[in-house]
Coordinates of C-alpha atoms and ligand atoms in Angstrom, one line a residue:
M1231 CA 126.9 63.3 85.0
S1232 CA 127.5 66.5 82.9
R1233 CA 130.9 68.2 82.9
F1234 CA 129.2 71.4 84.1
L1235 CA 128.3 70.3 87.7
H1236 CA 130.3 72.0 90.4
P1237 CA 132.7 69.5 92.1
S1238 CA 131.2 70.0 95.5
L1239 CA 127.9 68.5 94.2
R1240 CA 129.3 65.5 92.3
S1241 CA 128.8 63.1 95.2
L1242 CA 125.4 64.6 96.4
T1243 CA 123.1 62.0 97.9
P1244 CA 119.6 63.4 97.9
Y1245 CA 116.9 62.7 100.4
V1246 CA 114.7 59.8 99.2
P1247 CA 111.0 60.6 100.0
G1248 CA 108.5 57.9 100.7
E1249 CA 106.9 56.5 97.6
Q1250 CA 103.9 58.5 96.2
P1251 CA 102.3 55.7 94.2
K1252 CA 100.1 56.3 91.2
A1253 CA 98.3 53.0 91.4
A1254 CA 94.8 53.1 92.8
G1255 CA 93.8 50.8 95.7
L1256 CA 97.0 51.1 97.7
I1257 CA 96.7 51.7 101.4
K1258 CA 99.2 54.5 101.9
L1259 CA 100.7 54.3 105.4
N1260 CA 104.3 55.3 104.4
T1261 CA 104.7 59.1 104.7
N1262 CA 102.9 60.1 107.8
E1263 CA 100.2 62.1 106.0
A1264 CA 96.9 62.8 107.9
P1265 CA 94.1 60.3 107.2
F1266 CA 91.6 63.2 107.7
S1267 CA 91.2 66.2 105.3
P1268 CA 91.2 69.8 106.3
P1269 CA 87.6 71.1 106.9
P1270 CA 85.6 72.7 104.1
A1271 CA 86.5 76.2 105.3
V1272 CA 90.1 75.6 104.2
R1273 CA 89.1 74.6 100.6
E1274 CA 86.8 77.7 100.5
A1275 CA 89.6 80.0 101.6
V1276 CA 91.9 78.5 98.9
T1277 CA 89.2 78.9 96.2
S1278 CA 88.7 82.5 97.2
A1279 CA 92.5 83.2 97.2
A1280 CA 92.7 81.7 93.7
G1281 CA 90.8 84.7 92.4
R1282 CA 93.9 86.8 93.2
L1283 CA 96.6 84.7 91.6
R1284 CA 97.6 87.6 89.3
L1285 CA 99.4 89.1 92.3
Y1286 CA 102.5 88.1 94.2
P1287 CA 101.9 86.7 97.7
D1288 CA 102.8 88.7 100.8
P1289 CA 106.5 87.8 101.1
E1290 CA 106.3 88.2 104.9
S1291 CA 103.1 86.0 105.4
T1292 CA 102.1 88.8 107.8
A1293 CA 98.5 87.8 108.4
L1294 CA 99.5 84.2 109.0
R1295 CA 102.3 85.1 111.4
E1296 CA 99.9 87.4 113.3
A1297 CA 97.3 84.7 113.8
L1298 CA 99.9 82.0 114.5
G1299 CA 101.8 84.2 117.0
E1300 CA 98.5 84.8 118.9
K1301 CA 97.8 81.1 119.0
L1302 CA 101.3 80.2 120.2
G1303 CA 101.8 83.2 122.5
V1304 CA 104.8 84.6 120.8
P1305 CA 105.3 87.9 118.9
R1306 CA 105.1 87.6 115.1
E1307 CA 108.7 88.8 115.1
S1308 CA 109.5 85.4 116.5
L1309 CA 108.1 83.6 113.5
L1310 CA 109.3 82.7 109.9
M1311 CA 106.8 80.9 107.6
T1312 CA 108.4 78.5 105.1
N1313 CA 107.6 76.2 102.2
G1314 CA 107.3 73.2 104.4
S1315 CA 109.5 72.9 107.5
D1316 CA 112.2 71.3 105.3
E1317 CA 112.9 74.8 103.9
L1318 CA 113.3 76.2 107.5
L1319 CA 115.7 73.3 108.2
Y1320 CA 117.7 74.3 105.1
Y1321 CA 118.0 77.9 106.2
A1322 CA 119.0 76.9 109.7
F1323 CA 121.7 74.5 108.6
L1324 CA 123.0 77.2 106.1
A1325 CA 123.1 79.8 108.8
Y1326 CA 124.3 77.9 111.9
A1327 CA 125.5 74.3 111.2
R1328 CA 128.5 74.8 109.0
N1329 CA 130.9 74.7 111.9
G1330 CA 129.4 71.4 113.0
V1331 CA 126.1 69.8 113.8
A1332 CA 125.1 66.9 116.1
F1333 CA 122.1 64.7 115.7
P1334 CA 121.1 61.1 116.7
D1335 CA 122.0 58.0 114.6
V1336 CA 118.3 57.1 114.2
T1337 CA 116.3 60.2 113.2
Y1338 CA 115.0 62.2 110.2
G1339 CA 117.2 61.4 107.2
F1340 CA 117.1 64.9 105.8
Y1341 CA 119.6 66.2 108.4
Q1342 CA 122.4 64.1 107.0
V1343 CA 121.5 65.2 103.5
L1344 CA 121.6 68.9 104.4
A1345 CA 124.9 68.4 106.3
D1346 CA 126.4 66.8 103.2
L1347 CA 125.0 69.4 100.9
L1348 CA 126.4 72.3 103.0
D1349 CA 129.6 70.5 104.0
C1350 CA 128.8 70.6 107.8
P1351 CA 130.9 68.4 109.9
T1352 CA 128.6 66.0 111.8
R1353 CA 128.7 64.4 115.2
I1354 CA 126.4 61.4 115.4
L1355 CA 125.1 60.8 118.9
P1356 CA 123.6 57.3 119.1
L1357 CA 120.2 56.8 120.7
R1358 CA 120.5 54.8 123.9
Q1359 CA 119.8 51.1 124.0
D1360 CA 116.1 51.7 124.6
L1361 CA 116.0 54.0 121.5
T1362 CA 115.6 57.2 123.6
V1363 CA 117.6 60.4 122.8
D1364 CA 120.8 60.6 124.9
A1365 CA 120.2 64.0 126.6
D1366 CA 123.6 63.9 128.4
A1367 CA 125.5 63.4 125.2
F1368 CA 123.7 66.4 123.7
C1369 CA 124.5 68.5 126.7
A1370 CA 128.2 67.7 126.3
A1371 CA 128.4 68.2 122.5
P1372 CA 129.8 71.6 121.4
E1373 CA 128.1 71.6 118.0
M1374 CA 124.7 72.9 117.1
A1375 CA 122.2 70.2 118.3
V1376 CA 119.3 69.0 116.1
I1377 CA 116.7 66.8 117.8
T1378 CA 113.4 65.6 116.4
N1379 CA 110.8 65.5 119.3
P1380 CA 108.9 63.3 119.2
N1381 CA 111.6 61.5 117.2
A1382 CA 111.2 59.7 113.9
P1383 CA 110.9 56.8 113.2
T1384 CA 110.8 55.8 116.8
G1385 CA 107.9 58.0 117.9
L1386 CA 109.6 58.4 121.3
S1387 CA 109.3 61.8 123.0
L1388 CA 111.8 63.5 125.2
P1389 CA 110.2 65.3 128.2
L1390 CA 110.3 69.1 127.9
R1391 CA 112.6 69.4 131.0
Q1392 CA 115.2 67.3 129.2
I1393 CA 115.0 69.6 126.2
E1394 CA 115.3 72.6 128.5
R1395 CA 118.3 71.0 130.2
I1396 CA 120.1 70.6 126.8
V1397 CA 119.2 74.2 125.8
R1398 CA 120.4 75.7 129.1
S1399 CA 123.5 73.5 129.4
A1400 CA 125.4 75.7 126.8
P1401 CA 123.8 79.1 126.1
D1402 CA 126.3 79.8 123.3
R1403 CA 125.4 76.6 121.4
L1404 CA 122.3 76.6 119.3
V1405 CA 119.6 73.9 119.6
L1406 CA 117.1 73.1 116.9
I1407 CA 114.1 71.1 118.0
D1408 CA 112.1 69.7 115.0
E1409 CA 108.5 69.3 116.3
A1410 CA 106.9 67.9 113.1
Y1411 CA 104.9 65.5 115.3
V1412 CA 104.4 67.4 118.5
D1413 CA 100.6 67.8 118.1
F1414 CA 100.0 64.1 118.5
G1415 CA 101.1 64.0 122.1
G1416 CA 104.6 65.6 122.6
E1417 CA 105.5 68.6 124.7
S1418 CA 106.4 71.7 122.8
A1419 CA 109.5 73.8 123.5
V1420 CA 107.9 76.9 121.8
G1421 CA 107.4 78.6 125.1
L1422 CA 111.2 78.4 125.8
T1423 CA 112.1 80.5 122.7
Q1424 CA 111.2 83.7 124.6
S1425 CA 113.7 83.1 127.4
C1426 CA 116.4 81.1 125.5
D1427 CA 117.9 82.9 122.6
N1428 CA 119.8 79.7 121.5
L1429 CA 116.7 77.7 120.6
I1430 CA 114.9 77.3 117.3
V1431 CA 111.7 75.2 117.0
A1432 CA 110.7 73.9 113.6
R1433 CA 107.0 73.1 113.1
T1434 CA 104.9 72.0 110.1
F1435 CA 101.3 72.0 108.9
S1436 CA 102.0 68.9 106.9
K1437 CA 101.0 66.3 109.5
S1438 CA 98.6 67.4 112.2
R1439 CA 97.0 70.1 110.0
A1440 CA 96.5 67.8 107.0
L1441 CA 98.3 70.2 104.7
A1442 CA 101.2 68.2 103.3
G1443 CA 100.3 69.1 99.7
G1444 CA 100.2 72.8 100.6
R1445 CA 103.8 72.9 101.9
L1446 CA 103.6 75.1 105.0
G1447 CA 106.1 75.1 107.9
F1448 CA 107.5 77.6 110.2
G1449 CA 110.3 78.4 112.6
V1450 CA 109.9 79.9 116.1
A1451 CA 112.9 81.5 117.8
N1452 CA 114.1 84.7 119.4
E1453 CA 113.8 87.8 117.2
A1454 CA 117.5 88.1 116.3
V1455 CA 117.6 84.5 114.9
I1456 CA 114.4 85.0 113.0
R1457 CA 115.7 88.2 111.5
E1458 CA 118.8 86.3 110.2
L1459 CA 116.8 83.4 108.9
T1460 CA 114.4 85.8 107.2
A1461 CA 117.3 87.6 105.5
I1462 CA 118.5 84.3 104.2
K1463 CA 115.0 83.5 103.0
N1464 CA 114.8 86.8 101.2
A1465 CA 118.1 86.1 99.5
I1466 CA 117.0 82.7 98.2
N1467 CA 113.3 82.7 97.8
P1468 CA 111.5 85.8 98.9
Y1469 CA 108.0 84.6 97.9
N1470 CA 108.5 81.2 99.5
V1471 CA 104.9 80.7 100.7
N1472 CA 102.5 81.0 97.8
A1473 CA 99.1 82.8 98.1
L1474 CA 97.0 79.7 98.1
T1475 CA 99.0 78.1 100.9
Q1476 CA 98.9 81.3 103.0
A1477 CA 95.1 81.3 102.7
A1478 CA 94.9 77.6 103.6
G1479 CA 97.2 78.1 106.6
L1480 CA 95.1 81.0 107.9
A1481 CA 91.9 79.0 107.5
C1482 CA 93.5 76.1 109.3
L1483 CA 94.3 78.3 112.3
A1484 CA 90.7 79.4 112.5
E1485 CA 89.6 75.7 112.6
D1486 CA 91.8 74.8 115.6
A1487 CA 89.0 72.8 117.4
Y1488 CA 88.5 70.6 114.4
F1489 CA 92.2 69.7 114.3
T1490 CA 92.6 69.2 118.0
E1491 CA 89.8 66.7 118.0
A1492 CA 91.1 64.9 114.9
C1493 CA 94.6 64.6 116.4
A1494 CA 93.2 63.3 119.7
A1495 CA 91.1 60.7 117.9
L1496 CA 94.2 59.7 115.9
A1497 CA 96.3 59.4 119.1
A1498 CA 93.7 57.1 120.6
L1499 CA 93.6 54.9 117.5
R1500 CA 97.5 54.8 117.6
D1501 CA 97.5 53.6 121.2
K1502 CA 94.8 51.1 120.6
T1503 CA 96.6 49.7 117.5
A1504 CA 99.9 49.5 119.5
D1505 CA 98.2 47.6 122.3
T1506 CA 96.7 45.1 119.8
L1507 CA 100.0 44.6 118.1
R1508 CA 101.7 44.0 121.5
A1509 CA 99.1 41.5 122.5
M1510 CA 100.0 39.6 119.3
G1511 CA 103.7 39.5 120.4
C1512 CA 105.0 42.5 118.4
A1513 CA 107.4 45.0 119.9
V1514 CA 106.1 48.5 119.5
T1515 CA 107.7 51.7 120.9
E1516 CA 105.7 54.1 123.0
S1517 CA 104.9 56.5 120.2
K1518 CA 103.7 60.1 120.7
A1519 CA 103.6 60.7 117.0
N1520 CA 101.2 59.7 114.2
F1521 CA 103.0 56.5 113.3
L1522 CA 104.2 53.3 115.0
F1523 CA 107.6 51.6 114.9
V1524 CA 106.8 47.9 114.8
E1525 CA 108.8 44.7 115.1
A1526 CA 107.1 41.4 114.4
P1527 CA 108.9 38.5 116.0
G1528 CA 110.6 36.2 113.5
V1529 CA 110.0 38.5 110.6
P1530 CA 112.8 40.9 109.5
G1531 CA 111.7 44.4 108.8
E1532 CA 112.3 44.2 105.1
T1533 CA 110.3 41.0 104.8
L1534 CA 107.4 42.6 106.7
F1535 CA 107.6 45.6 104.5
R1536 CA 107.6 43.5 101.3
R1537 CA 104.8 41.1 102.4
L1538 CA 102.6 44.1 103.4
R1539 CA 103.4 45.7 100.0
E1540 CA 102.2 42.5 98.3
Q1541 CA 98.9 43.1 100.1
N1542 CA 98.8 46.7 98.8
I1543 CA 99.7 48.1 102.2
L1544 CA 102.5 50.6 101.9
T1545 CA 104.8 51.2 105.0
R1546 CA 108.3 52.5 105.4
Y1547 CA 111.4 50.4 106.0
F1548 CA 114.8 51.9 106.9
N1549 CA 117.7 49.7 106.0
Q1550 CA 120.1 50.6 108.8
P1551 CA 121.6 48.4 111.5
R1552 CA 119.4 49.7 114.3
T1553 CA 116.2 49.9 112.3
K1554 CA 116.3 46.8 110.1
D1555 CA 114.1 44.7 112.4
R1556 CA 111.2 47.2 112.2
I1557 CA 108.9 49.0 109.9
R1558 CA 107.3 52.4 110.4
V1559 CA 103.6 52.5 109.8
T1560 CA 101.5 55.7 109.6
V1561 CA 98.3 55.7 111.7
G1562 CA 95.5 55.8 109.1
T1563 CA 91.8 55.3 109.4
P1564 CA 90.3 52.7 111.9
E1565 CA 89.5 50.5 108.8
Q1566 CA 93.1 50.7 107.5
M1567 CA 94.5 49.9 111.0
D1568 CA 92.2 46.8 111.2
L1569 CA 93.5 45.6 107.8
F1570 CA 97.1 46.3 108.8
I1571 CA 96.7 44.3 112.0
K1572 CA 95.1 41.4 110.2
E1573 CA 97.9 41.3 107.6
V1574 CA 100.7 41.5 110.2
G1575 CA 99.0 38.6 112.0
R1576 CA 98.9 36.5 108.8
I1577 CA 102.5 37.3 107.9
M1578 CA 103.6 36.2 111.5
E1579 CA 101.5 33.0 111.1
V1580 CA 103.2 32.1 107.8
A1581 CA 106.7 32.9 109.3
K1582 CA 106.2 30.4 112.2
Ligands
PLP1047 C1 107.7 65.4 107.7 C2 108.8 65.9 108.5 C3 109.4 67.2 108.2 C4 109.1 67.9 107.0 O1 107.9 68.4 106.9 P1 107.4 69.4 105.8 O2 106.9 70.5 106.6 O3 106.4 68.7 105.0 O4 108.6 69.8 105.0 C5 110.4 67.7 109.0 N1 110.9 67.0 110.0 C6 110.4 65.7 110.3 C7 111.0 65.0 111.4 C8 109.4 65.2 109.6 O5 108.9 63.9 109.8

């Protein structure tokens, strides 16, 4: 450590992203990327935008917000586009979480990292025994609430009426719903943002729009909150969404039918894979996301992760008391899922 670093950052624990391996031949089921690519029109839009790289991008992402607002049924003043939804989460924590923030014990690891970075006092509200979010506990908590829905890495979804109950239980307390996986089968709270001014919904193009490399996310909220978050964005990174990504995002919105179909096919493969694993004796949560949270009887999560890795199948293992028996596996192509199922079966056989 250099002697120049500010004391507040000396114990910083950064987020550890899933491995992005360089080696060829690995089956990458560890970071919930889409197994399908964006349609050709998206690449064409990026190529065309590349002819204008001399110019700064539109700092307000106006065309993108216009098209997105139309699709979601909200005014563009209710939208802020960001460099991945992680950037939106950062601004929201910076603006609203510093008096305190509540989130589940098992959820997206980035929230704790942000809370530490920004010195936000945290209240951890454990998931219930069945790994579902404890809505009553969130209703009772005075701090800003942050809930991933569907949750990660469990994949479990909280019904919209429960989200609404939490939001309406305390109108002076802000609720942030992270809907990174909502397009694979969850219920979105976006519609509630127009009647509840204490709700922020974070969304991303990274998973269901196959645009993880483009870095595009957004926030939906009432206009006052979006104005504040936009002011923060303009104080930190005014040109936060680059021109190529704005073009890609706009093209993705025009190809909605393609993505709806791709997400539906992925959800069907997810459910089929879960059924097969259950028939083999595995415990698999009722996932509404693009991944499965899997426990193989007699095989600790870390062992399962390691043995799969030896077979060039990359998954994610979270070394915490409530997740250590399981791995999270991204739903890939049908061929990849067949291979995954076969290897899990072999590993279980050896462990007998
Ligand atoms: C992937 C993910 C994000 C971040 O997505 P980006 O838009 O790529 O920054 C946010 N929240 C959750 C729960 C995620 O899984």
